[in-house]
Coordinates of C-alpha atoms and ligand atoms in Angstrom, one line a residue:
X944 CA -14.7 40.9 1.0
X945 CA -17.6 40.4 -1.4
X946 CA -17.8 37.3 -3.2
X947 CA -16.0 37.3 -6.6
X948 CA -15.0 34.8 -9.3
X949 CA -11.3 34.2 -9.2
X950 CA -9.6 35.6 -12.2
X951 CA -8.4 33.0 -14.7
X952 CA -4.7 33.3 -13.9
X953 CA -5.4 32.9 -10.0
X954 CA -7.6 29.9 -10.7
X955 CA -5.2 28.2 -12.9
X956 CA -2.3 28.7 -10.5
X957 CA -4.6 27.2 -7.7
X958 CA -5.6 24.2 -9.9
X959 CA -1.8 23.8 -10.9
X960 CA -1.1 23.8 -7.2
X961 CA -3.0 20.7 -6.5
X962 CA -0.9 18.8 -9.0
X963 CA 2.5 20.3 -9.3
X964 CA 4.1 20.4 -5.9
X965 CA 7.5 19.9 -6.8
X966 CA 9.9 19.3 -10.1
X967 CA 9.4 15.5 -9.5
X968 CA 5.4 16.2 -10.2
X969 CA 6.3 17.6 -13.4
X970 CA 8.5 14.6 -14.4
X971 CA 5.6 12.3 -13.4
X972 CA 2.9 13.8 -15.5
X973 CA 5.2 14.1 -18.7
X974 CA 6.4 10.5 -18.1
X975 CA 2.8 9.4 -17.9
X976 CA 2.1 11.3 -21.2
X977 CA 5.0 9.7 -23.1
X978 CA 3.9 6.1 -21.8
X979 CA 0.4 6.9 -22.9
X980 CA 1.5 7.9 -26.3
X981 CA 3.0 4.6 -26.8
X982 CA 6.7 5.4 -26.6
X983 CA 9.5 2.8 -26.1
X984 CA 12.4 5.2 -25.5
X985 CA 12.0 8.0 -22.9
X986 CA 14.8 10.3 -22.2
X987 CA 14.6 12.6 -19.1
X988 CA 17.0 15.4 -18.6
X989 CA 17.0 17.6 -15.8
X990 CA 19.1 20.7 -14.7
X991 CA 19.5 22.1 -11.0
X992 CA 17.2 19.6 -9.6
X993 CA 14.6 20.0 -12.2
X994 CA 14.0 23.6 -11.2
X995 CA 15.8 25.2 -13.9
X996 CA 15.0 22.7 -16.6
X997 CA 13.0 19.4 -17.1
X998 CA 13.0 17.8 -20.7
X999 CA 11.4 14.7 -21.6
X1000 CA 11.9 13.3 -25.0
X1001 CA 9.8 10.3 -26.4
X1002 CA 9.4 8.5 -29.3
X1003 CA 5.6 8.1 -29.1
X1004 CA 2.7 8.9 -31.5
X1005 CA 3.2 12.8 -31.3
X1006 CA 0.4 15.5 -31.1
X1007 CA -1.0 16.5 -34.6
X1008 CA -0.3 20.2 -35.4
X1009 CA -4.0 21.3 -35.1
X1010 CA -4.2 19.8 -31.5
X1011 CA -1.3 21.2 -29.9
X1012 CA -2.7 24.4 -28.6
X1013 CA -5.8 22.5 -27.3
X1014 CA -3.5 20.1 -25.6
X1015 CA -2.6 23.0 -23.1
X1016 CA -6.2 23.8 -22.3
X1017 CA -7.5 22.8 -19.1
X1018 CA -9.8 19.5 -19.3
X1019 CA -8.5 18.7 -22.8
X1020 CA -7.7 14.9 -23.3
X1021 CA -7.6 12.5 -26.2
X1022 CA -8.0 9.7 -23.6
X1023 CA -11.7 10.1 -22.4
X1024 CA -14.8 11.2 -24.3
X1025 CA -17.9 10.0 -22.4
X1026 CA -18.5 9.8 -18.8
X1027 CA -18.7 5.9 -19.2
X1028 CA -15.1 5.9 -20.3
X1029 CA -14.3 7.0 -16.7
X1030 CA -15.4 3.6 -15.4
X1031 CA -12.6 1.7 -17.6
X1032 CA -9.5 4.0 -17.6
X1033 CA -6.7 2.0 -19.5
X1034 CA -4.3 4.9 -19.7
X1035 CA -2.4 6.7 -17.0
X1036 CA -3.7 10.2 -18.0
X1037 CA -7.3 11.0 -18.5
X1038 CA -8.2 14.4 -16.6
X1039 CA -6.6 16.6 -19.2
X1040 CA -4.9 18.8 -16.6
X1041 CA -1.3 18.1 -16.7
X1042 CA -0.2 20.2 -19.6
X1043 CA -2.5 23.3 -18.5
X1044 CA -1.1 22.9 -15.1
X1045 CA 2.6 22.7 -16.0
X1046 CA 2.2 25.5 -18.6
X1047 CA 0.5 27.8 -15.9
X1048 CA 3.6 27.7 -13.5
X1049 CA 6.8 27.5 -15.8
X1050 CA 7.8 28.3 -19.5
X1051 CA 7.1 25.4 -21.4
X1052 CA 8.5 24.4 -25.0
X1053 CA 6.8 21.6 -27.0
X1054 CA 8.3 20.2 -30.0
X1055 CA 6.0 17.3 -31.6
X1056 CA 5.5 15.5 -34.9
X1057 CA 3.2 12.6 -35.8
X1058 CA 4.1 9.8 -38.3
X1059 CA 1.4 11.3 -40.8
X1060 CA 3.1 14.9 -40.9
X1061 CA 6.2 15.9 -42.6
X1062 CA 6.8 18.9 -40.6
X1063 CA 6.3 19.0 -36.8
X1064 CA 5.1 21.9 -34.6
X1065 CA 6.8 24.1 -32.0
X1066 CA 4.9 25.9 -29.3
X1067 CA 6.0 28.0 -26.5
X1068 CA 4.0 29.1 -23.4
X1069 CA 4.9 31.4 -20.7
X1070 CA 2.8 31.3 -17.5
X1071 CA 0.1 29.7 -19.6
X1072 CA 0.3 32.4 -22.3
X1073 CA 1.1 31.3 -26.0
X1074 CA 4.2 33.3 -27.1
X1075 CA 5.3 31.2 -29.8
X1076 CA 3.7 28.8 -32.4
X1077 CA 5.2 27.4 -35.6
X1078 CA 6.3 24.6 -37.7
X1079 CA 9.6 22.7 -37.1
X1080 CA 11.2 19.6 -38.4
X1081 CA 12.2 16.7 -36.2
X1082 CA 11.7 13.0 -35.5
X1083 CA 8.2 11.3 -34.7
X1084 CA 7.4 11.9 -31.0
X1085 CA 7.2 14.6 -28.6
X1086 CA 9.7 16.8 -26.4
X1087 CA 8.5 18.8 -23.7
X1088 CA 10.8 21.2 -22.0
X1089 CA 9.8 23.0 -18.7
X1090 CA 11.8 25.8 -17.5
X1091 CA 12.0 27.9 -14.5
X1092 CA 9.5 26.1 -12.5
X1093 CA 7.3 28.3 -10.2
X1094 CA 9.0 31.4 -11.6
X1095 CA 5.6 33.1 -11.5
X1096 CA 4.5 31.5 -8.1
X1097 CA 7.3 32.7 -5.5
X1098 CA 5.3 31.3 -2.7
X1099 CA 5.6 27.7 -4.1
X1100 CA 9.2 28.2 -5.1
X1101 CA 10.2 29.1 -1.6
X1102 CA 9.0 25.7 -0.5
X1103 CA 11.2 23.7 -2.9
X1104 CA 14.1 21.9 -1.1
X1105 CA 17.8 21.7 -2.2
X1106 CA 18.4 20.8 -6.0
X1107 CA 20.1 17.6 -4.6
X1108 CA 16.9 16.7 -2.7
X1109 CA 14.8 17.6 -5.7
X1110 CA 16.8 15.6 -8.0
X1111 CA 16.6 12.5 -5.5
X1112 CA 12.9 12.6 -5.8
X1113 CA 13.0 12.8 -9.5
X1114 CA 15.5 9.8 -9.7
X1115 CA 13.3 7.7 -7.2
X1116 CA 10.3 8.4 -9.5
X1117 CA 12.1 7.5 -12.8
X1118 CA 13.2 4.3 -11.3
X1119 CA 9.7 3.2 -10.2
X1120 CA 8.5 3.9 -13.5
X1121 CA 11.2 1.8 -14.9
X1122 CA 10.1 -1.1 -12.5
X1123 CA 6.4 -0.9 -13.6
X1124 CA 7.4 -0.5 -17.2
X1125 CA 10.5 -2.7 -17.9
X1126 CA 9.6 -2.9 -21.5
X1127 CA 10.4 0.6 -22.1
X1128 CA 13.8 2.1 -22.1
X1129 CA 14.3 5.0 -19.6
X1130 CA 17.3 7.3 -19.2
X1131 CA 17.8 10.2 -16.9
X1132 CA 20.6 12.6 -17.3
X1133 CA 21.3 15.1 -14.5
X1134 CA 23.3 18.2 -15.1
X1135 CA 24.8 16.5 -18.1
X1136 CA 25.6 13.3 -16.5
X1137 CA 23.7 10.2 -17.2
X1138 CA 22.6 8.9 -13.7
X1139 CA 20.1 6.0 -14.7
X1140 CA 19.4 4.1 -17.5
X1141 CA 17.1 0.8 -18.0
X1142 CA 17.4 -1.4 -21.0
X1143 CA 13.6 -2.1 -21.8
X1144 CA 14.4 -5.9 -21.5
X1145 CA 10.8 -6.5 -20.2
X1146 CA 12.1 -8.1 -17.1
X1147 CA 11.5 -6.3 -14.0
X1148 CA 14.4 -8.3 -12.4
X1149 CA 17.0 -6.5 -14.7
X1150 CA 15.7 -3.2 -13.3
X1151 CA 15.9 -4.4 -9.8
X1152 CA 19.6 -5.6 -10.4
X1153 CA 20.2 -1.9 -11.7
X1154 CA 18.8 -0.3 -8.6
X1155 CA 20.1 -2.4 -5.6
X1156 CA 23.3 -4.1 -4.5
X1157 CA 23.6 -7.8 -5.1
X1158 CA 23.4 -8.6 -1.3
X1159 CA 20.1 -6.7 -1.4
X1160 CA 18.9 -8.7 -4.5
X1161 CA 19.8 -11.9 -2.9
X1162 CA 17.3 -11.3 -0.1
X1163 CA 14.3 -10.6 -2.3
X1164 CA 11.8 -13.4 -3.1
X1165 CA 9.5 -13.2 -5.6
X1166 CA 5.7 -13.8 -4.9
X1167 CA 2.5 -14.6 -6.7
X1168 CA 4.0 -15.3 -10.2
X1169 CA 1.0 -16.8 -12.3
X1170 CA 2.4 -16.5 -15.9
X1171 CA 6.0 -18.2 -16.2
X1172 CA 8.7 -16.3 -17.8
X1173 CA 7.2 -12.9 -19.1
X1174 CA 7.1 -10.1 -16.6
X1175 CA 5.3 -7.8 -18.7
X1176 CA 2.6 -10.6 -19.3
X1177 CA 2.3 -11.2 -15.5
X1178 CA 1.8 -7.3 -15.3
X1179 CA -0.8 -6.8 -18.0
X1180 CA -2.8 -10.1 -18.3
X1181 CA -6.5 -9.2 -18.1
X1182 CA -8.1 -10.3 -14.8
X1183 CA -11.6 -11.4 -14.6
X1184 CA -14.1 -8.9 -12.9
X1185 CA -13.8 -9.4 -9.2
X1186 CA -10.4 -11.0 -9.3
X1187 CA -7.2 -9.6 -8.1
X1188 CA -3.6 -10.7 -9.0
X1189 CA -0.7 -9.8 -6.7
X1190 CA 2.8 -10.4 -8.0
X1191 CA 6.2 -8.9 -7.1
X1192 CA 9.3 -9.1 -5.2
X1193 CA 9.9 -8.7 -1.4
X1194 CA 12.5 -8.8 1.0
X1195 CA 13.2 -11.6 3.4
X1196 CA 12.9 -10.8 7.0
X1197 CA 16.6 -10.4 7.3
X1198 CA 16.4 -7.3 5.1
X1199 CA 14.6 -4.3 6.6
X1200 CA 14.4 -0.7 6.4
X1201 CA 13.5 2.0 8.9
X1202 CA 10.5 3.4 7.1
X1203 CA 8.0 2.6 4.4
X1204 CA 9.7 4.4 1.7
X1205 CA 10.9 1.3 0.3
X1206 CA 7.5 -0.1 -0.3
X1207 CA 6.5 0.5 -3.9
X1208 CA 3.0 -0.3 -5.3
X1209 CA 1.6 -0.3 -8.7
X1210 CA -1.9 -1.0 -9.4
X1211 CA -2.2 -1.9 -13.2
X1212 CA 1.1 -0.5 -13.7
X1213 CA 0.1 2.9 -12.1
X1214 CA 2.0 4.1 -9.0
X1215 CA -0.1 4.7 -6.1
X1216 CA -0.1 5.2 -2.5
X1217 CA -2.8 2.9 -0.9
X1218 CA -3.0 2.5 2.9
X1219 CA -4.9 -0.6 2.5
X1220 CA -2.2 -2.3 0.4
X1221 CA 0.5 -1.0 2.7
X1222 CA -1.3 -2.7 5.6
X1223 CA -1.7 -6.0 3.6
X1224 CA 2.0 -5.9 3.0
X1225 CA 3.0 -5.4 6.6
X1226 CA 0.1 -8.1 7.5
X1227 CA 2.2 -10.7 5.4
X1228 CA 5.2 -10.0 7.8
X1229 CA 3.0 -10.6 10.9
X1230 CA 5.4 -12.0 13.5
X1231 CA 8.4 -11.7 11.3
X1232 CA 9.7 -8.3 11.8
X1233 CA 10.9 -6.3 14.9
X1234 CA 8.4 -3.2 15.3
X1235 CA 9.5 0.0 13.5
X1236 CA 11.2 -2.1 10.7
X1237 CA 9.8 -2.2 7.4
X1238 CA 10.3 -4.5 4.1
X1239 CA 11.6 -3.7 0.7
X1240 CA 8.8 -4.5 -1.5
X1241 CA 7.8 -4.0 -5.3
X1242 CA 4.0 -5.0 -5.8
X1243 CA 2.2 -5.1 -8.7
X1244 CA -1.3 -5.5 -8.6
X1245 CA -3.6 -6.4 -11.6
X1246 CA -7.4 -5.7 -11.3
X1247 CA -10.2 -5.3 -13.7
X1248 CA -10.1 -1.6 -14.6
X1249 CA -13.7 -1.6 -13.8
X1250 CA -13.1 -2.6 -10.3
X1251 CA -10.8 0.4 -9.4
X1252 CA -11.6 4.0 -9.3
X1253 CA -8.7 6.0 -10.2
X1254 CA -10.4 9.3 -10.4
X1255 CA -10.2 10.3 -6.7
X1256 CA -7.3 13.0 -6.5
X1257 CA -5.8 15.3 -9.2
X1258 CA -2.5 13.5 -8.9
X1259 CA -4.0 10.1 -9.5
X1260 CA -2.0 8.4 -7.0
X1261 CA -5.0 7.4 -4.7
X1262 CA -7.4 5.0 -5.6
X1263 CA -10.5 3.1 -4.5
X1264 CA -11.2 -0.4 -4.9
X1265 CA -14.5 -1.9 -5.4
X1266 CA -13.7 -5.1 -3.3
X1267 CA -11.1 -3.9 -1.0
X1268 CA -11.0 -7.1 1.0
X1269 CA -10.1 -9.0 -2.0
X1270 CA -7.1 -6.8 -2.8
X1271 CA -6.0 -7.0 0.8
X1272 CA -6.3 -10.9 0.8
X1273 CA -4.6 -11.5 -2.6
X1274 CA -1.6 -9.4 -1.5
X1275 CA -1.2 -10.7 2.0
X1276 CA -1.7 -14.3 0.8
X1277 CA 0.7 -14.3 -2.0
X1278 CA 3.5 -12.6 0.0
X1279 CA 2.9 -14.7 3.1
X1280 CA 3.3 -17.8 1.2
X1281 CA 6.4 -16.8 -0.5
X1282 CA 7.9 -15.7 2.8
X1283 CA 6.9 -19.1 4.4
X1284 CA 8.6 -21.0 1.8
X1285 CA 11.9 -19.2 1.7
X1286 CA 12.9 -18.0 5.1
X1287 CA 16.7 -18.1 5.0
X1288 CA 19.2 -19.6 7.6
X1289 CA 22.0 -17.2 8.5
X1290 CA 25.3 -18.5 7.4
X1291 CA 28.4 -18.1 9.4
X1292 CA 30.3 -18.3 6.2
X1293 CA 29.2 -14.9 5.2
X1294 CA 30.2 -13.4 8.5
X1295 CA 32.5 -10.4 8.1
X1296 CA 35.7 -10.7 10.1
X1297 CA 34.9 -7.7 12.2
X1298 CA 32.4 -8.5 14.9
X1299 CA 30.9 -5.1 14.7
X1300 CA 30.2 -5.1 10.9
X1301 CA 26.6 -6.1 10.1
X1302 CA 26.2 -9.9 9.3
X1303 CA 25.1 -10.6 5.8
X1304 CA 22.7 -13.2 5.3
X1305 CA 22.9 -16.1 2.9
X1306 CA 19.9 -15.8 0.8
X1307 CA 18.9 -19.5 0.6
X1308 CA 20.5 -22.5 2.2
X1309 CA 20.5 -25.6 0.1
X1310 CA 20.7 -29.2 1.2
X1311 CA 20.1 -32.4 -0.5
X1312 CA 16.6 -32.4 -1.9
X1313 CA 16.4 -28.7 -1.9
X1314 CA 16.7 -27.0 -5.3
X1315 CA 19.5 -24.4 -5.9
X1316 CA 19.1 -20.6 -6.0
X1317 CA 20.1 -19.1 -9.3
X1318 CA 21.3 -15.7 -8.9
X1319 CA 20.3 -14.5 -12.2
X1320 CA 16.6 -15.3 -11.8
X1321 CA 15.9 -13.6 -8.4
X1322 CA 13.2 -16.1 -8.0
X1323 CA 13.9 -17.9 -4.7
X1324 CA 10.9 -19.6 -4.4
X1325 CA 11.1 -23.2 -3.3
X1326 CA 9.7 -25.6 -5.8
X1327 CA 8.6 -29.2 -4.9
X1328 CA 11.4 -31.6 -5.4
X1329 CA 11.3 -35.3 -6.1
X1330 CA 13.9 -36.3 -3.6
X1331 CA 13.0 -34.4 -0.4
X1332 CA 13.1 -36.6 2.6
X1333 CA 9.4 -37.1 3.9
X1334 CA 10.3 -37.9 7.5
X1335 CA 10.9 -35.6 10.5
X1336 CA 13.8 -33.2 10.1
X1337 CA 15.4 -34.7 13.2
X1338 CA 17.7 -37.7 12.8
X1339 CA 16.6 -40.4 15.1
X1340 CA 20.0 -41.9 15.4
X1341 CA 21.0 -40.1 18.6
X1342 CA 24.4 -38.7 19.3
X1343 CA 27.5 -40.3 17.7
X1344 CA 29.3 -40.6 14.4
X1345 CA 27.4 -40.1 11.3
X1346 CA 28.3 -39.3 7.9
X1347 CA 26.2 -36.3 6.0
X1348 CA 25.5 -39.0 3.2
X1349 CA 22.7 -40.3 5.6
X1350 CA 20.8 -37.3 5.1
X1351 CA 20.1 -38.4 1.4
X1352 CA 19.3 -41.9 2.1
X1353 CA 15.5 -41.8 2.9
X1354 CA 12.7 -43.1 1.1
X1355 CA 11.8 -40.8 -1.9
X1356 CA 8.2 -39.4 -1.5
X1357 CA 7.1 -37.4 -4.7
X1358 CA 4.1 -35.9 -2.5
X1359 CA 6.2 -34.6 0.4
X1360 CA 5.4 -31.0 1.0
X1361 CA 8.3 -28.6 0.7
X1362 CA 10.2 -28.5 3.8
X1363 CA 11.5 -25.4 5.5
X1364 CA 14.2 -27.3 7.5
X1365 CA 17.1 -29.4 6.6
X1366 CA 17.2 -32.9 8.7
X1367 CA 19.3 -32.2 11.6
X1368 CA 21.1 -34.5 14.2
X1369 CA 21.7 -33.1 17.6
X1370 CA 25.1 -33.3 18.9
X1371 CA 25.3 -31.5 22.0
X1372 CA 24.8 -28.0 23.8
X1373 CA 27.1 -25.0 23.8
X1374 CA 27.3 -22.6 26.8
X1375 CA 23.9 -23.9 27.8
X1376 CA 22.5 -21.6 25.2
X1377 CA 23.1 -23.1 21.6
X1378 CA 22.1 -26.6 20.4
X1379 CA 24.8 -27.9 18.2
X1380 CA 23.5 -30.0 15.3
X1381 CA 24.8 -31.5 12.2
X1382 CA 23.0 -31.3 9.0
X1383 CA 23.4 -31.7 5.4
X1384 CA 26.5 -29.4 4.2
X1385 CA 27.8 -28.7 7.7
X1386 CA 27.2 -27.5 11.2
X1387 CA 24.3 -25.7 12.8
X1388 CA 23.9 -23.8 15.9
X1389 CA 20.5 -23.1 17.1
X1390 CA 19.6 -20.4 19.6
X1391 CA 17.5 -22.5 22.2
X1392 CA 15.5 -19.4 23.2
X1393 CA 14.6 -17.9 20.0
X1394 CA 13.7 -21.5 18.6
X1395 CA 11.5 -22.3 21.7
X1396 CA 9.9 -18.7 21.2
X1397 CA 9.0 -19.5 17.5
X1398 CA 7.3 -22.5 18.6
X1399 CA 5.4 -21.3 21.3
X1400 CA 4.3 -18.4 19.3
X1401 CA 3.0 -20.6 16.6
X1402 CA 1.3 -22.9 19.0
X1403 CA -0.5 -20.2 20.6
X1404 CA -1.6 -18.7 17.3
X1405 CA -3.0 -22.0 16.1
X1406 CA -5.0 -22.6 19.5
X1407 CA -6.3 -19.2 19.1
X1408 CA -7.7 -20.0 15.7
X1409 CA -9.1 -23.3 16.8
X1410 CA -10.8 -23.0 20.0
X1411 CA -9.1 -20.6 22.1
X1412 CA -6.1 -20.5 24.2
X1413 CA -5.2 -23.0 26.9
X1414 CA -5.1 -21.6 30.4
X1415 CA -4.0 -23.0 33.7
X1416 CA -5.7 -22.3 36.6
X1417 CA -3.6 -21.4 39.7
X1418 CA -4.2 -23.6 42.8
X1419 CA -4.4 -20.7 44.9
X1420 CA -4.7 -17.3 43.2
X1421 CA -1.7 -15.0 43.9
X1422 CA -1.3 -11.5 44.1
X1423 CA 1.1 -9.1 42.2
X1424 CA 2.2 -5.9 43.2
X1425 CA 2.7 -3.3 40.5
X1426 CA 3.4 0.5 40.0
X1427 CA -0.2 2.0 40.0
X1428 CA 0.2 3.1 36.3
X1429 CA 1.1 -0.5 35.3
X1430 CA -1.5 -2.0 37.4
X1431 CA -4.0 0.3 35.7
X1432 CA -2.6 -0.3 32.3
X1433 CA -3.4 -4.1 32.7
X1434 CA -6.8 -3.5 34.0
X1435 CA -7.7 -1.0 31.2
X1436 CA -6.8 -3.8 28.6
X1437 CA -8.5 -6.5 30.2
X1438 CA -9.6 -7.9 26.7
X1439 CA -6.2 -8.0 25.5
X1440 CA -4.8 -9.6 28.6
X1441 CA -7.5 -12.2 29.0
X1442 CA -7.1 -13.0 25.4
X1443 CA -3.6 -14.1 26.3
X1444 CA -4.9 -16.5 28.9
X1445 CA -4.7 -14.3 32.0
X1446 CA -7.7 -13.8 34.3
X1447 CA -6.6 -10.8 36.7
X1448 CA -8.7 -8.8 39.3
X1449 CA -7.8 -5.4 40.7
X1450 CA -7.2 -5.8 44.4
X1451 CA -6.3 -2.3 45.5
X1452 CA -4.5 0.3 43.4
X1453 CA -1.4 -1.5 43.2
X1454 CA -2.0 -5.1 43.5
X1455 CA -3.8 -7.4 41.1
X1456 CA -5.3 -10.9 41.9
X1457 CA -4.1 -13.5 39.3
X1458 CA -6.4 -16.4 38.9
X1459 CA -5.5 -18.1 35.6
X1460 CA -2.4 -17.8 33.4
X1461 CA -1.5 -18.8 29.9
X1462 CA -0.8 -22.6 29.7
X1463 CA 2.6 -22.0 28.3
X1464 CA 3.9 -19.8 31.0
X1465 CA 5.8 -20.9 34.2
X1466 CA 4.0 -19.9 37.4
X1467 CA 7.3 -18.6 38.6
X1468 CA 7.4 -16.2 35.8
X1469 CA 4.1 -14.5 36.3
X1470 CA 5.3 -11.4 38.0
X1471 CA 8.1 -10.6 35.8
X1472 CA 5.7 -11.3 32.8
X1473 CA 3.0 -9.0 34.0
X1474 CA 5.4 -6.1 34.9
X1475 CA 7.0 -6.3 31.5
X1476 CA 3.6 -6.6 29.8
X1477 CA 2.3 -3.5 31.7
X1478 CA 5.4 -1.5 30.9
X1479 CA 4.8 -2.4 27.3
X1480 CA 1.2 -1.4 27.2
X1481 CA 1.9 1.7 29.0
X1482 CA 4.6 2.8 26.4
X1483 CA 2.5 1.5 23.4
X1484 CA 2.0 4.0 20.8
X1485 CA -1.1 4.4 18.6
X1486 CA -1.0 2.1 15.8
X1487 CA 1.1 -0.4 17.5
X1488 CA -0.3 -4.1 17.4
X1489 CA -1.0 -4.4 21.2
X1490 CA -2.0 -7.9 21.0
X1491 CA 0.9 -9.0 18.9
X1492 CA 3.5 -7.1 21.0
X1493 CA 1.8 -8.6 24.4
X1494 CA 1.8 -12.2 23.1
X1495 CA 5.5 -11.7 22.0
X1496 CA 6.2 -10.6 25.6
X1497 CA 4.5 -13.5 27.1
X1498 CA 6.1 -15.9 24.5
X1499 CA 9.7 -14.5 25.5
X1500 CA 9.0 -15.2 29.2
X1501 CA 7.6 -18.6 28.6
X1502 CA 10.3 -19.9 26.3
X1503 CA 13.4 -21.7 27.6
X1504 CA 16.1 -19.3 28.6
X1505 CA 19.7 -19.1 27.5
X1506 CA 21.9 -20.7 30.4
X1507 CA 19.5 -23.7 30.8
X1508 CA 21.2 -26.9 30.3
X1509 CA 18.9 -29.2 28.1
X1510 CA 19.0 -33.0 27.9
X1511 CA 19.4 -34.6 24.5
X1512 CA 15.8 -35.5 24.4
X1513 CA 14.8 -32.0 25.1
X1514 CA 16.9 -30.5 22.4
X1515 CA 15.7 -33.3 19.8
X1516 CA 12.1 -32.4 20.9
X1517 CA 12.7 -28.7 20.4
X1518 CA 14.0 -29.2 17.0
X1519 CA 11.2 -31.4 15.9
X1520 CA 8.6 -28.9 17.3
X1521 CA 10.4 -26.2 15.4
X1522 CA 10.2 -28.2 12.3
X1523 CA 6.4 -28.1 12.6
X1524 CA 6.3 -24.3 12.6
X1525 CA 5.7 -22.4 9.3
X1526 CA 8.6 -20.1 9.8
X1527 CA 11.4 -21.9 11.7
X1528 CA 14.2 -19.4 10.8
X1529 CA 13.5 -16.3 12.8
X1530 CA 11.7 -15.7 16.2
X1531 CA 8.6 -13.4 16.4
X1532 CA 11.0 -10.4 17.1
X1533 CA 12.6 -11.1 13.6
X1534 CA 15.8 -12.6 15.3
X1535 CA 17.5 -15.4 13.7
X1536 CA 17.3 -18.9 15.2
X1537 CA 19.9 -20.7 13.0
X1538 CA 23.7 -20.2 12.2
X1539 CA 25.2 -22.3 9.8
X1540 CA 28.8 -23.3 9.1
X1541 CA 29.4 -25.1 6.0
X1542 CA 31.6 -28.0 5.6
X1543 CA 33.1 -26.3 2.5
X1544 CA 34.2 -23.3 4.9
X1545 CA 35.6 -25.9 7.4
X1546 CA 37.6 -27.6 4.8
X1547 CA 39.0 -24.3 3.6
X1548 CA 40.0 -23.1 7.2
X1549 CA 41.5 -26.4 7.9
X1550 CA 43.7 -26.1 4.6
X1551 CA 42.0 -29.1 3.0
X1552 CA 41.1 -27.4 -0.1
Ligands
LIG1847 P1 -4.3 13.9 -20.0 O1 -3.0 13.0 -20.1 O2 -4.8 13.6 -18.9 O3 -5.0 13.5 -21.3 P2 -2.5 16.1 -20.5 O4 -2.7 17.5 -20.1 O5 -1.3 15.4 -19.7 O6 -4.0 15.4 -20.1 O7 -2.2 16.0 -22.0 C1 -3.3 16.4 -22.9 C2 -3.2 15.8 -24.2 O8 -2.1 16.1 -24.9 C3 -3.1 14.2 -24.0 O9 -4.5 13.7 -23.7 C4 -2.5 13.7 -25.3 O10 -3.5 13.6 -26.5 C5 -1.6 15.0 -25.6 N1 -0.3 14.6 -25.2 C6 0.4 15.1 -24.2 N2 1.7 14.6 -24.0 C7 1.8 13.8 -25.1 C8 3.1 13.2 -25.6 N3 4.0 13.1 -25.0 N4 2.8 12.4 -26.7 C9 1.6 12.4 -27.3 N5 0.5 13.2 -27.0 C10 0.7 13.9 -25.9
LIG1848 MG1 -1.3 13.4 -18.7

């Protein structure tokens, strides 16, 4: 074929294809236009999954009559004039492509009026061709109706999914915009039924409460707030060049999802997809989640507009940071801190009667000295308190009768750091597996194995940060026999294995010579640990954090097992060590360490209340 310039029609469809993939893409562009126009009330109506009709009505500034036709031309925008403007984009749109693209692949009707005009305009385009243009009265603002999307691009139309799926994409999108713009009122009507509405209260938490069940909401923690009270101020306050501010809500490790689709990221209130920020979010959960589980996160990042390039892709969902590392660190740190301060204790009180039903988790436990969670505010963050006991969480008194009043008796220390554990007094051991302890507000059962895992895991991590891992030299090196594929997996990853404290040497195809082992590991466990480690390394998928997985394996083998009887001193020591950890409530696999049965619940069960 000779080289030819494409006809305008083909070129327009190709360009539209980059931006308009499905009905939700149309909704996104039109919503962004309404927001840029300063609307406070945005009504979205869809029919048949948006394929038959999408209408967005806003009360924004409107388009002057003499500019309406221009608005549909490619690269026609009122938001950008010079190339320098591109370095500081403050609006959601700027490429001047959306109306042209939407127009090229559907039948569009525009109704609009500005406050300066008495009569507004009405325009109709079919496949990008103007078929009607006249005056029409109406309120100030703009209404864009898009009908029969892709009616002239059958190839694209074929790729659309069911109406229900397309409608679901639209609903997700609208709710996300409502989160980022809680000061605006959004409503979505699907086939004549109102399916979502936000109030425009300016509080993101109000939108969250509309979107999620109360039980989910209770498991969200707020992170990174800098400006008290006002959510929109938190999202829009200017940041100095080079600075990044991360704020939002994220789930406690007790609430996870099977994929990343519940991670929503906004940068300067723009909905984006960014791998770096996703990684920062997951990094904040390091050692807290089972692999393959993801948090529910709503992240609002503020950066100086000059420090972020939004002009990377026609859909504007990809961005580039001038200082990616700063963005990463801001997110990771703010989230990590919040998670550290608010890890929950599982509550037996909330346990359903049926043993097979999932166990809901109490969002936060309170004890004397710990402030209470107020459900309306979502903010679960732990503040400093004046009467938090400053000494060890473990009561020194030993077994014997005690009243829970004792827990409040300690000296007041105004500088005590917020504590993660209530003061606990060991009573005994159950089934050689659980430590029974008394604490403020009731009874605690502590899983000795997961508790010890958490202690060992954090000890190892801090040794690693300081000077390297402590090893123990075996008096006589011994040999371990493994399947050849497992032996090879260990010798191939000698770096990972030696970072854990193992010194191994191949000794034939199936045999390894072990010279040193991690200090925490019992020498009797070496063979089992290496076998387990090898099979984990063999089955590891690309992208898994191999070192993390390996460390968790070693920690699991090193921790005291269920079924081992412990002395009172051993139990007390374990709890004291647990108290020193930063995240004492879940083991590195994400399993709970504590269960709590409150005295209220006991009183109720015994008919005392
Ligand atoms: P962009 O948003 O990138 O500028 P669009 O093609 O989406 O490009 O829109 C072109 C222009 O039409 C905008 O710059 C704006 O001036 C005007 N416009 C579009 N939608 C609206 C609206 N809802 N209210 C007011 N003006 C609008
Ligand atoms: Mg636009």
